[in-house]
mmCIF file of C-alpha atoms in Angstrom:
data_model
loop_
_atom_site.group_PDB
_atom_site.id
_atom_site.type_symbol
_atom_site.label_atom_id
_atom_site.label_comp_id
_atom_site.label_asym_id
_atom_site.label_seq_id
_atom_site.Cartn_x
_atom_site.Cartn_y
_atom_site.Cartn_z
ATOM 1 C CA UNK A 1 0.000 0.000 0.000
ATOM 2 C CA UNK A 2 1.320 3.321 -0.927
ATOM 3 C CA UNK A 3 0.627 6.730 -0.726
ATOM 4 C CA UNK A 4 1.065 9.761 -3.638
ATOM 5 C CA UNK A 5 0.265 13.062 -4.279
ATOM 6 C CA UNK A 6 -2.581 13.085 -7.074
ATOM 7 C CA UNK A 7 -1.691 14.387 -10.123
ATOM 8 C CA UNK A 8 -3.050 17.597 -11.771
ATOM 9 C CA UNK A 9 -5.961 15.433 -13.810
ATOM 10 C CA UNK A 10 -6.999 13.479 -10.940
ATOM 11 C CA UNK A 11 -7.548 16.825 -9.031
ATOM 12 C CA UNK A 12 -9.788 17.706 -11.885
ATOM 13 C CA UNK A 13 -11.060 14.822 -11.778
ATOM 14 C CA UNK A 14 -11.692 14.680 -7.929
ATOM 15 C CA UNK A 15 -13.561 17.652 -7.735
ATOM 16 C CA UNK A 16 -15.984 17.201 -10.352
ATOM 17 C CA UNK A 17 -17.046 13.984 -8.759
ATOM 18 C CA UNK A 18 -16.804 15.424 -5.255
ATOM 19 C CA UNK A 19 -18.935 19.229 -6.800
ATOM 20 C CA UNK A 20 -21.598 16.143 -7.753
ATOM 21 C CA UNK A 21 -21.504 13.997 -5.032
ATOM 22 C CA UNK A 22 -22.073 16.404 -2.219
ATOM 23 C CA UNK A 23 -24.029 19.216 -4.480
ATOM 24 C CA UNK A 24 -21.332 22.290 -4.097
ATOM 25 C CA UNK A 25 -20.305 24.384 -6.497
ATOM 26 C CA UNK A 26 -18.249 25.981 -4.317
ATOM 27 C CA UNK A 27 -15.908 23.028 -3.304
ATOM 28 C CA UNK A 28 -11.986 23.050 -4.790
ATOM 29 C CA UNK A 29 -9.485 20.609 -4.435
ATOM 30 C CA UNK A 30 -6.178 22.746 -4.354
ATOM 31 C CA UNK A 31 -3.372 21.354 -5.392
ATOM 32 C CA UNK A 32 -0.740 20.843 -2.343
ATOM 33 C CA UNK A 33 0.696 24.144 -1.580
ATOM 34 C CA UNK A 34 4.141 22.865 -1.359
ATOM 35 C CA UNK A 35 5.911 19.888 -2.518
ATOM 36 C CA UNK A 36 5.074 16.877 0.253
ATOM 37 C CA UNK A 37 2.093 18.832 2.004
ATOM 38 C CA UNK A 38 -1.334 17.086 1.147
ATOM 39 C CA UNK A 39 -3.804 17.713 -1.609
ATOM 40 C CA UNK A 40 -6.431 20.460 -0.016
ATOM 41 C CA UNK A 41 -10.016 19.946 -0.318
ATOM 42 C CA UNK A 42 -11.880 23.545 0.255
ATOM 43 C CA UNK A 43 -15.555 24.953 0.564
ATOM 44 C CA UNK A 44 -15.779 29.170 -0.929
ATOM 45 C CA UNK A 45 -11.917 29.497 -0.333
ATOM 46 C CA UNK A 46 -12.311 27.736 3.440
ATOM 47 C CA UNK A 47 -9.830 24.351 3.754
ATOM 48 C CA UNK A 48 -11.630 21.610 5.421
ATOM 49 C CA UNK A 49 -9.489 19.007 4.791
ATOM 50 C CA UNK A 50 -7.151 17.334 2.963
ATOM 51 C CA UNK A 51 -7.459 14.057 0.470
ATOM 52 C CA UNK A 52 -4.793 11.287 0.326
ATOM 53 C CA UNK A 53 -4.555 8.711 -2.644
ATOM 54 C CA UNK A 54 -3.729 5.386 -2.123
ATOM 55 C CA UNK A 55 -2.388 2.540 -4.678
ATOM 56 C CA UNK A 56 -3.037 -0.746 -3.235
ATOM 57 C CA UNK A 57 -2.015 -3.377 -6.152
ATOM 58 C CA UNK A 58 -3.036 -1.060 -8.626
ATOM 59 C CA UNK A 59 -6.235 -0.223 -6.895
ATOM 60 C CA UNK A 60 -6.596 3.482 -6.463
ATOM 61 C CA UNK A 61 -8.997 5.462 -3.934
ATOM 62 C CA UNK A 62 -9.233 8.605 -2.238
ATOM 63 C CA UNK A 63 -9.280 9.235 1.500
ATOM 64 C CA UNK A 64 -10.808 12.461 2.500
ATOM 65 C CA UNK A 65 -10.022 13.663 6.146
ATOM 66 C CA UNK A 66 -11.872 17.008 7.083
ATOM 67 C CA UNK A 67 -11.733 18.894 10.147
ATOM 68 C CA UNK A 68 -14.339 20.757 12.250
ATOM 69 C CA UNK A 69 -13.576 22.932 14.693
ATOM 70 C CA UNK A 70 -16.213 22.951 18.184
ATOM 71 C CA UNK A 71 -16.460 26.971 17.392
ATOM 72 C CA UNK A 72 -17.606 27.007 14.146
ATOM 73 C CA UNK A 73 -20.649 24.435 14.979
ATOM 74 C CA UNK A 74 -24.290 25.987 15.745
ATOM 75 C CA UNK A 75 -24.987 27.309 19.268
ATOM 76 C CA UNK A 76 -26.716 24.733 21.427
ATOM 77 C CA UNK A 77 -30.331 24.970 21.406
#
């Protein structure tokens, strides 16, 4: 199992099917911003996580990780 950066078609790629999938025009997948950093996945210009590719015997998928803060969640009711 191995790990790579994805190249500049699958980020194309990636977030047309993730713009479908979830219904947001507004989410980017950035390429890393520098050379070993992670592939960012973004919502209006906001990073919310990163995606990792992995090649297992040829098999390729994407593993999204996102991050949300407590302070940016609704106020308890």
């Amino acid at each position: 199992m191995s790990g790579s950066t994805p190249s500049p078609s699958e980020i194309i790629r990636l977030q047309t099917a993730l713009r479908r999938l979830l219904g947001s025009a507004g989410l980017t997948v950035n390429p890393p911003p520098r050379a070993g950093m992670s592939v960012e996945l973004a919502v209006n210009g906001e990073v919310i996580g990163t995606i990792h590719r992995d090649d297992d015997e040829g098999e390729v998928s994407y593993a999204i990780n996102m991050v949300l803060l407590e302070e940016d969640l609704p106020a308890e009711k």
